Amino acid sequence: MLILHYTGMTSAEAALDRLCDPAAKVSAHYAIEEDGRVWRLVPEEARAWHAGVSFWRGERDVNGLSIGIELVNPGHEFGYRPFPEPQMTALEGLTRAILARHPIPARNVLGHSDVAPARKLDPGELFDWQRLARAGIGLWPDDLPQADTIAETGDDIAGVQIALARFGYEAVVTGVLDDATRCAVSAFQRHFRPDLVDGTPDAGTRRRLAALLAGTDRKQVG
Ligand SMILES: [Zn+2]
């Protein structure tokens, strides 16, 4: 897996200090500043401590199975702002190189919020996943199914939960829109439908989920 984060601190210096402080017990393989400077902090073959309690496609040891990249950004707590062009360009280059070295399926290119929806928001709805997908990195739901194939109002919460779980999220099929499901839906929206993140599995959300599942089944990308 490749897991993207934001640092969520007031300055790049503070974030890098923390990532290099053994007492903080947090680390990532790379950090990228807003001006595009890339720091290699942990060798790729070593385990870094960036994901915490996480889940994706049946795996809970996300730290042991992933490369983590921290993008310098104050985050939702300290003045969330767009990721600037030099930072995105550097990320694209770094990610391309990582994907050339490791067989990471497109559907395992994720945000921290995808693997820990109840705890994390990063890298957040301002992160341009669509751009990355256009560059061949990760997925984006382009081929949406016909609107009339997806019910406008969904009582089928179990169906949404099954689809979320099939795609990779930790979703338990309870048939009710509980807090855990709202968190998973929000995480999905934050990544794949960032203009409306409200935790409601509306038709637009379900169409995107169906498109991604159809695409991953068709391409068998892992
Ligand atoms: Zn994170």
Coordinates of N, CA and C and ligand atoms in Angstrom, one line a residue:
M1 N 0.8 -1.2 0.0 CA 0.0 0.0 0.0 C 0.9 1.2 0.0
L2 N 0.3 2.3 -0.5 CA 1.0 3.6 -0.4 C 0.0 4.5 0.3
I3 N 0.4 5.1 1.4 CA -0.5 5.9 2.2 C 0.0 7.3 2.3
L4 N -0.9 8.2 1.9 CA -0.6 9.6 1.9 C -1.2 10.3 3.1
H5 N -0.4 11.3 3.7 CA -0.9 12.0 4.9 C -0.6 13.5 4.7
Y6 N -1.2 14.3 5.5 CA -0.7 15.6 5.7 C -0.1 15.7 7.2
T7 N 0.9 16.6 7.3 CA 1.5 16.6 8.6 C 0.6 17.2 9.7
G8 N -0.3 18.1 9.4 CA -1.2 18.7 10.4 C -0.5 19.5 11.5
M9 N 0.6 20.2 11.1 CA 1.3 21.0 12.1 C 1.5 22.4 11.5
T10 N 1.8 23.4 12.4 CA 1.8 24.8 12.0 C 3.0 25.1 11.0
S11 N 4.1 24.3 11.1 CA 5.2 24.6 10.2 C 5.8 23.3 9.7
A12 N 6.5 23.4 8.6 CA 7.3 22.3 8.1 C 8.4 21.9 9.1
E13 N 9.0 22.9 9.7 CA 10.1 22.6 10.6 C 9.6 21.8 11.8
A14 N 8.5 22.2 12.3 CA 8.0 21.5 13.5 C 7.6 20.1 13.1
A15 N 7.0 19.9 11.9 CA 6.6 18.6 11.5 C 7.8 17.7 11.3
L16 N 8.9 18.2 10.6 CA 10.1 17.4 10.4 C 10.8 17.0 11.7
D17 N 10.8 18.0 12.6 CA 11.4 17.7 13.9 C 10.7 16.6 14.6
R18 N 9.3 16.6 14.5 CA 8.5 15.6 15.2 C 8.8 14.2 14.6
L19 N 8.8 14.2 13.2 CA 9.0 12.9 12.5 C 10.4 12.4 12.8
C20 N 11.3 13.2 13.2 CA 12.7 12.7 13.5 C 12.9 12.5 15.0
D21 N 11.9 12.7 15.8 CA 12.1 12.6 17.3 C 11.7 11.2 17.7
P22 N 12.6 10.4 18.2 CA 12.3 9.0 18.6 C 11.1 9.0 19.7
A23 N 11.1 10.0 20.5 CA 10.1 10.0 21.6 C 8.7 10.2 21.1
A24 N 8.6 10.8 19.9 CA 7.2 11.0 19.3 C 6.6 9.7 18.8
K25 N 7.5 8.8 18.5 CA 7.0 7.5 18.0 C 6.1 7.6 16.8
V26 N 6.4 8.6 15.9 CA 5.7 8.7 14.6 C 6.9 8.8 13.6
S27 N 6.6 8.2 12.4 CA 7.6 8.3 11.3 C 6.9 8.1 10.0
A28 N 7.6 8.4 9.0 CA 7.1 8.2 7.6 C 8.3 8.0 6.7
H29 N 8.1 7.3 5.6 CA 9.3 7.1 4.7 C 9.7 8.3 4.1
Y30 N 8.8 9.2 3.8 CA 9.1 10.5 3.1 C 8.3 11.6 3.6
A31 N 8.8 12.8 3.5 CA 8.0 14.0 3.7 C 8.3 15.0 2.6
I32 N 7.3 15.7 2.1 CA 7.4 16.6 1.0 C 6.9 18.0 1.5
E33 N 7.8 19.0 1.4 CA 7.5 20.3 1.7 C 6.6 21.0 0.6
E34 N 6.0 22.1 1.0 CA 5.2 22.8 0.0 C 5.9 23.3 -1.2
D35 N 7.2 23.6 -1.0 CA 8.1 24.0 -2.1 C 8.6 22.9 -3.0
G36 N 8.2 21.7 -2.6 CA 8.6 20.5 -3.4 C 9.9 19.8 -2.9
R37 N 10.5 20.3 -1.8 CA 11.6 19.5 -1.3 C 11.2 18.2 -0.7
V38 N 11.9 17.1 -1.1 CA 11.6 15.8 -0.6 C 12.6 15.3 0.4
W39 N 12.1 14.8 1.6 CA 13.0 14.3 2.6 C 12.8 12.8 2.7
R40 N 13.9 12.0 2.6 CA 13.8 10.6 2.8 C 14.1 10.4 4.3
L41 N 13.2 9.9 5.1 CA 13.3 9.8 6.5 C 13.5 8.3 7.0
V42 N 12.9 7.4 6.3 CA 13.0 6.0 6.7 C 13.2 5.2 5.4
P43 N 14.2 4.2 5.4 CA 14.3 3.4 4.2 C 13.0 2.7 3.8
E44 N 12.8 2.5 2.5 CA 11.5 1.9 2.1 C 11.4 0.5 2.7
E45 N 12.5 -0.3 2.9 CA 12.3 -1.6 3.3 C 12.1 -1.7 4.8
A46 N 12.2 -0.6 5.5 CA 11.9 -0.6 7.0 C 10.5 -0.2 7.2
R47 N 10.0 -0.6 8.4 CA 8.7 -0.2 8.8 C 8.7 1.2 9.4
A48 N 7.7 2.0 9.0 CA 7.6 3.3 9.6 C 6.3 3.4 10.3
W49 N 6.2 4.3 11.2 CA 5.0 4.4 12.1 C 4.1 5.5 11.7
H50 N 3.3 5.3 10.7 CA 2.5 6.4 10.2 C 1.0 6.1 10.2
A51 N 0.6 4.9 10.1 CA -0.8 4.5 9.9 C -1.5 4.3 11.2
G52 N -0.9 3.8 12.2 CA -1.6 3.5 13.5 C -2.6 2.4 13.3
V53 N -3.7 2.5 14.2 CA -4.7 1.5 14.1 C -5.5 1.7 12.8
S54 N -5.4 0.7 11.9 CA -5.8 0.9 10.5 C -6.4 -0.4 9.9
F55 N -7.0 -0.3 8.8 CA -7.6 -1.5 8.1 C -7.7 -1.2 6.6
W56 N -7.3 -2.1 5.8 CA -7.6 -2.0 4.3 C -7.6 -3.4 3.7
R57 N -8.7 -3.8 3.1 CA -8.8 -5.1 2.4 C -8.4 -6.2 3.2
G58 N -8.8 -6.3 4.5 CA -8.5 -7.4 5.3 C -7.3 -7.3 6.1
E59 N -6.4 -6.3 5.8 CA -5.2 -6.2 6.5 C -5.2 -5.1 7.6
R60 N -4.7 -5.5 8.8 CA -4.6 -4.5 9.9 C -3.2 -4.0 10.1
D61 N -2.2 -4.8 9.7 CA -0.8 -4.3 9.8 C -0.4 -3.4 8.7
V62 N -1.1 -2.3 8.6 CA -0.8 -1.4 7.5 C 0.6 -0.8 7.5
N63 N 1.1 -0.5 8.7 CA 2.5 0.0 8.8 C 3.5 -1.1 8.2
G64 N 3.2 -2.3 8.4 CA 4.1 -3.4 7.9 C 4.0 -3.6 6.5
L65 N 3.0 -3.1 5.8 CA 2.7 -3.4 4.4 C 2.6 -2.1 3.6
S66 N 3.1 -1.0 4.0 CA 3.0 0.2 3.3 C 4.2 1.1 3.3
I67 N 4.2 2.0 2.3 CA 5.1 3.1 2.3 C 4.3 4.4 2.7
G68 N 4.7 5.2 3.6 CA 4.0 6.4 4.0 C 4.7 7.7 3.6
I69 N 3.9 8.6 3.0 CA 4.4 9.9 2.6 C 3.6 11.0 3.3
E70 N 4.4 11.8 4.0 CA 3.8 13.0 4.7 C 3.9 14.2 3.8
L71 N 2.8 14.9 3.6 CA 2.8 16.2 2.8 C 2.6 17.3 3.8
V72 N 3.6 18.2 3.8 CA 3.5 19.3 4.7 C 2.2 20.2 4.4
N73 N 1.4 20.3 5.4 CA 0.1 21.1 5.3 C -0.4 21.3 6.7
P74 N -0.8 22.4 7.1 CA -1.3 22.6 8.5 C -2.5 21.7 8.8
G75 N -3.2 21.3 7.9 CA -4.3 20.4 8.1 C -5.5 21.1 8.7
H76 N -6.6 20.3 8.9 CA -7.9 20.9 9.3 C -7.8 21.7 10.6
E77 N -6.8 21.3 11.5 CA -6.8 21.9 12.8 C -6.1 23.3 12.7
F78 N -5.1 23.5 11.8 CA -4.3 24.7 11.9 C -4.4 25.5 10.6
G79 N -5.4 25.4 9.8 CA -5.5 26.2 8.6 C -5.3 25.4 7.3
Y80 N -6.2 24.5 7.1 CA -6.1 23.6 5.9 C -6.0 24.4 4.6
R81 N -5.1 24.1 3.7 CA -5.0 24.8 2.5 C -4.6 23.9 1.3
P82 N -4.8 24.4 0.1 CA -4.5 23.5 -1.1 C -3.0 23.1 -1.1
F83 N -2.8 22.0 -1.7 CA -1.4 21.5 -1.8 C -0.8 22.1 -3.1
P84 N 0.2 22.9 -2.9 CA 0.7 23.7 -4.1 C 1.4 22.9 -5.2
E85 N 1.4 23.5 -6.3 CA 1.9 22.8 -7.5 C 3.3 22.2 -7.3
P86 N 4.3 22.8 -6.8 CA 5.6 22.2 -6.6 C 5.6 20.9 -5.7
Q87 N 4.7 21.0 -4.7 CA 4.5 19.8 -3.8 C 3.9 18.7 -4.6
M88 N 2.9 19.0 -5.4 CA 2.2 17.9 -6.1 C 3.1 17.3 -7.2
T89 N 3.9 18.2 -7.9 CA 4.8 17.7 -8.9 C 5.9 16.8 -8.3
A90 N 6.4 17.2 -7.1 CA 7.4 16.3 -6.4 C 6.7 15.0 -6.0
L91 N 5.5 15.1 -5.5 CA 4.8 13.9 -5.1 C 4.6 12.9 -6.3
E92 N 4.2 13.5 -7.4 CA 4.0 12.6 -8.6 C 5.3 11.9 -8.9
G93 N 6.4 12.6 -8.9 CA 7.7 12.0 -9.3 C 8.1 11.0 -8.3
L94 N 8.0 11.3 -7.0 CA 8.4 10.3 -6.0 C 7.5 9.1 -6.1
T95 N 6.2 9.3 -6.2 CA 5.3 8.1 -6.3 C 5.5 7.2 -7.5
R96 N 5.8 7.9 -8.6 CA 6.1 7.1 -9.8 C 7.3 6.1 -9.5
A97 N 8.3 6.7 -8.9 CA 9.5 5.9 -8.6 C 9.2 4.8 -7.6
I98 N 8.4 5.1 -6.6 CA 8.0 4.0 -5.6 C 7.3 2.9 -6.3
L99 N 6.3 3.3 -7.2 CA 5.5 2.3 -7.8 C 6.3 1.5 -8.8
A100 N 7.4 2.0 -9.3 CA 8.3 1.2 -10.2 C 9.1 0.2 -9.4
R101 N 9.3 0.5 -8.1 CA 10.1 -0.4 -7.3 C 9.2 -1.5 -6.6
H102 N 7.9 -1.1 -6.4 CA 7.0 -2.0 -5.6 C 5.7 -2.3 -6.3
P103 N 5.3 -3.6 -6.3 CA 4.0 -3.9 -7.0 C 2.8 -3.5 -6.2
I104 N 2.5 -2.2 -6.1 CA 1.4 -1.7 -5.4 C 0.2 -1.5 -6.3
P105 N -0.9 -2.3 -6.1 CA -2.1 -2.1 -6.9 C -2.7 -0.7 -6.8
A106 N -3.3 -0.2 -7.9 CA -3.9 1.1 -7.9 C -4.9 1.3 -6.8
R107 N -5.6 0.3 -6.4 CA -6.6 0.5 -5.4 C -6.0 0.5 -4.0
N108 N -4.7 0.3 -3.9 CA -4.1 0.4 -2.6 C -3.3 1.7 -2.5
V109 N -3.5 2.6 -3.3 CA -3.0 4.0 -3.2 C -4.0 4.8 -2.5
L110 N -3.7 5.2 -1.2 CA -4.8 5.6 -0.3 C -4.4 6.8 0.5
G111 N -5.4 7.4 1.1 CA -5.2 8.4 2.1 C -5.3 7.7 3.5
H112 N -4.7 8.4 4.5 CA -4.8 7.9 5.9 C -6.2 7.7 6.3
S113 N -7.1 8.7 5.8 CA -8.5 8.6 6.2 C -9.2 7.3 5.6
D114 N -8.7 6.8 4.5 CA -9.3 5.6 3.9 C -9.0 4.4 4.9
V115 N -7.9 4.4 5.5 CA -7.5 3.2 6.3 C -7.9 3.4 7.8
A116 N -8.2 4.6 8.2 CA -8.6 4.9 9.5 C -9.7 6.0 9.5
P117 N -10.9 5.6 9.0 CA -11.9 6.6 8.8 C -12.5 7.2 10.0
A118 N -12.5 6.5 11.1 CA -13.0 7.1 12.4 C -12.1 8.0 13.1
R119 N -10.8 8.0 12.7 CA -9.8 8.8 13.4 C -9.2 9.9 12.6
K120 N -9.1 9.7 11.3 CA -8.3 10.6 10.5 C -9.0 11.3 9.3
L121 N -8.6 12.5 9.0 CA -9.1 13.2 7.8 C -8.1 13.4 6.7
D122 N -6.9 13.0 6.9 CA -5.8 13.4 6.0 C -5.7 12.4 4.9
P123 N -5.2 12.8 3.7 CA -4.8 14.2 3.3 C -6.0 15.2 3.1
G124 N -7.2 14.7 3.1 CA -8.3 15.6 3.1 C -8.9 15.9 1.7
E125 N -10.0 16.6 1.7 CA -10.8 16.9 0.5 C -10.1 17.9 -0.5
L126 N -9.1 18.6 0.0 CA -8.4 19.5 -0.9 C -7.3 18.7 -1.7
F127 N -7.0 17.5 -1.4 CA -6.0 16.8 -2.1 C -6.5 16.3 -3.4
D128 N -5.7 16.5 -4.5 CA -6.2 16.2 -5.8 C -5.9 14.8 -6.3
W129 N -6.7 13.9 -5.8 CA -6.6 12.5 -6.2 C -6.8 12.3 -7.7
Q130 N -7.7 13.1 -8.3 CA -8.1 13.0 -9.7 C -6.8 13.2 -10.6
R131 N -6.1 14.2 -10.2 CA -4.8 14.5 -10.9 C -3.9 13.4 -10.8
L132 N -3.7 12.8 -9.7 CA -2.8 11.6 -9.5 C -3.2 10.5 -10.4
A133 N -4.6 10.2 -10.4 CA -5.1 9.1 -11.2 C -4.8 9.4 -12.7
R134 N -4.9 10.6 -13.1 CA -4.6 11.0 -14.5 C -3.2 10.7 -14.8
A135 N -2.3 10.8 -13.8 CA -0.9 10.5 -14.0 C -0.6 9.0 -13.8
G136 N -1.7 8.2 -13.7 CA -1.5 6.8 -13.6 C -1.2 6.3 -12.2
I137 N -1.6 7.1 -11.2 CA -1.3 6.8 -9.8 C -2.6 6.7 -9.0
G138 N -3.0 5.5 -8.6 CA -4.3 5.4 -7.9 C -5.5 5.4 -8.8
L139 N -6.7 5.4 -8.3 CA -7.9 5.3 -9.0 C -8.8 6.6 -8.9
W140 N -9.6 6.8 -9.9 CA -10.6 7.8 -9.9 C -11.8 7.3 -10.7
P141 N -13.0 7.5 -10.2 CA -14.2 7.0 -10.8 C -14.6 7.8 -12.0
D142 N -14.1 7.5 -13.2 CA -14.4 8.2 -14.4 C -15.7 7.7 -15.1
D143 N -15.8 6.4 -15.3 CA -16.9 5.9 -16.0 C -18.1 5.6 -15.1
L144 N -18.9 6.7 -14.8 CA -20.0 6.5 -13.8 C -21.1 5.7 -14.5
P145 N -21.8 4.8 -13.8 CA -22.9 4.1 -14.4 C -24.1 5.0 -14.6
Q146 N -24.9 4.7 -15.5 CA -26.1 5.5 -15.8 C -26.9 5.8 -14.5
A147 N -27.3 7.0 -14.4 CA -28.0 7.5 -13.2 C -29.2 6.6 -12.9
D148 N -29.9 6.1 -13.9 CA -31.1 5.4 -13.6 C -30.9 3.9 -13.2
T149 N -29.6 3.5 -13.2 CA -29.3 2.2 -12.7 C -29.1 2.2 -11.2
I150 N -29.0 3.4 -10.6 CA -28.7 3.5 -9.2 C -29.9 4.3 -8.6
A151 N -30.5 3.7 -7.6 CA -31.7 4.4 -7.0 C -31.3 5.7 -6.4
E152 N -32.2 6.7 -6.6 CA -31.9 8.1 -6.1 C -31.9 8.1 -4.6
T153 N -32.9 7.5 -3.9 CA -32.8 7.5 -2.5 C -32.5 6.0 -2.1
G154 N -31.5 5.9 -1.3 CA -31.1 4.5 -0.9 C -31.5 4.1 0.4
D155 N -32.4 3.1 0.5 CA -32.7 2.4 1.7 C -31.8 1.2 1.9
D156 N -31.0 0.9 0.9 CA -30.2 -0.3 0.9 C -28.9 0.0 1.5
I157 N -28.9 0.3 2.8 CA -27.6 0.5 3.5 C -26.7 -0.7 3.5
A158 N -27.3 -1.9 3.6 CA -26.5 -3.1 3.6 C -25.8 -3.2 2.3
G159 N -26.4 -2.8 1.2 CA -25.8 -2.8 -0.1 C -24.5 -1.9 -0.2
V160 N -24.7 -0.7 0.5 CA -23.6 0.2 0.5 C -22.5 -0.3 1.4
Q161 N -22.8 -0.9 2.5 CA -21.8 -1.5 3.4 C -21.0 -2.7 2.7
I162 N -21.8 -3.5 1.9 CA -21.1 -4.6 1.2 C -20.2 -4.0 0.1
A163 N -20.6 -2.9 -0.6 CA -19.8 -2.3 -1.6 C -18.5 -1.7 -1.0
L164 N -18.7 -1.0 0.1 CA -17.5 -0.4 0.8 C -16.5 -1.5 1.2
A165 N -17.1 -2.6 1.8 CA -16.2 -3.6 2.2 C -15.5 -4.3 1.0
R166 N -16.2 -4.5 -0.1 CA -15.6 -5.1 -1.2 C -14.5 -4.3 -1.8
F167 N -14.7 -2.9 -1.7 CA -13.6 -2.1 -2.2 C -12.4 -2.0 -1.3
G168 N -12.6 -2.2 0.0 CA -11.5 -2.2 0.9 C -11.7 -1.7 2.3
Y169 N -12.7 -0.8 2.5 CA -13.0 -0.2 3.8 C -13.4 -1.2 4.8
E170 N -13.1 -0.8 6.1 CA -13.6 -1.6 7.2 C -15.1 -1.3 7.4
A171 N -16.0 -2.1 6.8 CA -17.4 -1.9 6.9 C -18.1 -3.2 7.4
V172 N -18.9 -3.1 8.4 CA -19.6 -4.2 8.9 C -21.1 -4.1 8.4
V173 N -21.6 -5.2 7.9 CA -22.9 -5.1 7.3 C -24.0 -5.2 8.4
T174 N -24.5 -4.1 8.8 CA -25.5 -4.0 9.9 C -26.8 -3.6 9.3
G175 N -26.8 -3.1 8.1 CA -28.1 -2.7 7.5 C -28.6 -1.3 8.0
V176 N -27.9 -0.7 8.9 CA -28.3 0.6 9.4 C -27.1 1.6 9.3
L177 N -27.5 2.9 9.1 CA -26.5 3.9 8.9 C -25.9 4.3 10.2
D178 N -25.0 3.5 10.7 CA -24.4 3.8 12.0 C -23.2 4.7 11.9
D179 N -22.6 5.0 13.0 CA -21.5 6.0 13.0 C -20.3 5.4 12.2
A180 N -20.0 4.1 12.3 CA -18.9 3.6 11.6 C -19.1 3.7 10.1
T181 N -20.4 3.4 9.7 CA -20.7 3.5 8.2 C -20.6 4.9 7.7
R182 N -21.1 5.9 8.5 CA -21.0 7.3 8.1 C -19.5 7.7 8.0
C183 N -18.7 7.2 8.9 CA -17.3 7.5 8.8 C -16.7 7.0 7.5
A184 N -17.0 5.7 7.2 CA -16.5 5.1 6.0 C -17.0 5.8 4.7
V185 N -18.3 6.2 4.8 CA -18.8 6.9 3.6 C -18.1 8.3 3.5
S186 N -17.9 9.0 4.6 CA -17.2 10.2 4.5 C -15.8 10.1 4.0
A187 N -15.1 9.0 4.4 CA -13.7 8.8 3.9 C -13.7 8.5 2.4
F188 N -14.7 7.7 2.0 CA -14.8 7.5 0.6 C -15.1 8.8 -0.2
Q189 N -16.0 9.6 0.3 CA -16.3 10.9 -0.4 C -15.1 11.8 -0.4
R190 N -14.4 11.9 0.7 CA -13.2 12.7 0.9 C -12.2 12.4 -0.2
H191 N -12.1 11.1 -0.6 CA -11.1 10.7 -1.6 C -11.7 10.8 -3.0
F192 N -13.0 10.3 -3.2 CA -13.5 10.1 -4.5 C -14.6 11.0 -4.9
R193 N -15.1 11.9 -4.0 CA -16.2 12.8 -4.3 C -16.0 14.0 -3.4
P194 N -14.9 14.7 -3.5 CA -14.5 15.7 -2.5 C -15.4 16.9 -2.4
D195 N -16.2 17.2 -3.4 CA -17.0 18.4 -3.4 C -18.2 18.3 -2.4
L196 N -18.5 17.1 -2.0 CA -19.6 17.0 -1.0 C -19.3 15.8 0.0
V197 N -18.8 16.2 1.1 CA -18.4 15.1 2.1 C -19.3 15.3 3.3
D198 N -20.4 14.4 3.3 CA -21.4 14.6 4.4 C -21.7 13.2 5.1
G199 N -21.1 12.2 4.6 CA -21.4 10.9 5.3 C -22.7 10.2 4.9
T200 N -23.4 10.8 3.9 CA -24.6 10.3 3.4 C -24.4 9.5 2.1
P201 N -24.8 8.2 2.1 CA -24.5 7.4 0.9 C -25.6 7.7 -0.2
D202 N -25.5 9.0 -0.7 CA -26.5 9.4 -1.7 C -26.2 8.7 -3.1
A203 N -27.0 9.0 -4.1 CA -26.8 8.3 -5.4 C -25.4 8.6 -6.0
G204 N -25.0 9.9 -5.9 CA -23.7 10.2 -6.4 C -22.5 9.4 -5.8
T205 N -22.6 9.2 -4.5 CA -21.6 8.4 -3.8 C -21.7 7.0 -4.3
R206 N -22.9 6.4 -4.4 CA -23.1 5.0 -4.7 C -22.7 4.8 -6.2
R207 N -22.9 5.8 -7.0 CA -22.5 5.6 -8.4 C -21.0 5.5 -8.5
R208 N -20.3 6.4 -7.8 CA -18.8 6.4 -7.8 C -18.3 5.1 -7.2
L209 N -18.9 4.6 -6.2 CA -18.5 3.3 -5.6 C -18.7 2.2 -6.6
A210 N -19.8 2.2 -7.3 CA -20.1 1.2 -8.3 C -19.1 1.2 -9.5
A211 N -18.8 2.5 -9.9 CA -17.8 2.7 -11.0 C -16.4 2.1 -10.6
L212 N -16.0 2.4 -9.4 CA -14.7 1.9 -9.0 C -14.7 0.4 -8.9
L213 N -15.7 -0.2 -8.3 CA -15.8 -1.6 -8.2 C -15.8 -2.3 -9.6
A214 N -16.6 -1.7 -10.5 CA -16.6 -2.3 -11.9 C -15.3 -2.2 -12.5
G215 N -14.6 -1.0 -12.3 CA -13.3 -0.8 -12.9 C -12.2 -1.8 -12.4
T216 N -12.3 -2.0 -11.0 CA -11.2 -2.9 -10.4 C -11.5 -4.3 -10.8
D217 N -12.8 -4.7 -11.0 CA -13.2 -6.1 -11.4 C -12.7 -6.3 -12.8
R218 N -12.9 -5.2 -13.7 CA -12.6 -5.4 -15.1 C -11.1 -5.5 -15.3
K219 N -10.4 -4.6 -14.6 CA -8.9 -4.5 -14.8 C -8.2 -5.5 -14.0
Q220 N -8.9 -6.1 -13.0 CA -8.2 -7.0 -12.0 C -6.9 -6.4 -11.5
V221 N -7.0 -5.2 -11.1 CA -5.7 -4.5 -10.6 C -5.5 -4.9 -9.2
G222 N -5.4 -6.2 -8.9 CA -5.0 -6.7 -7.6 C -6.2 -7.0 -6.8
Ligands
ZN1 ZN -1.9 10.7 8.7

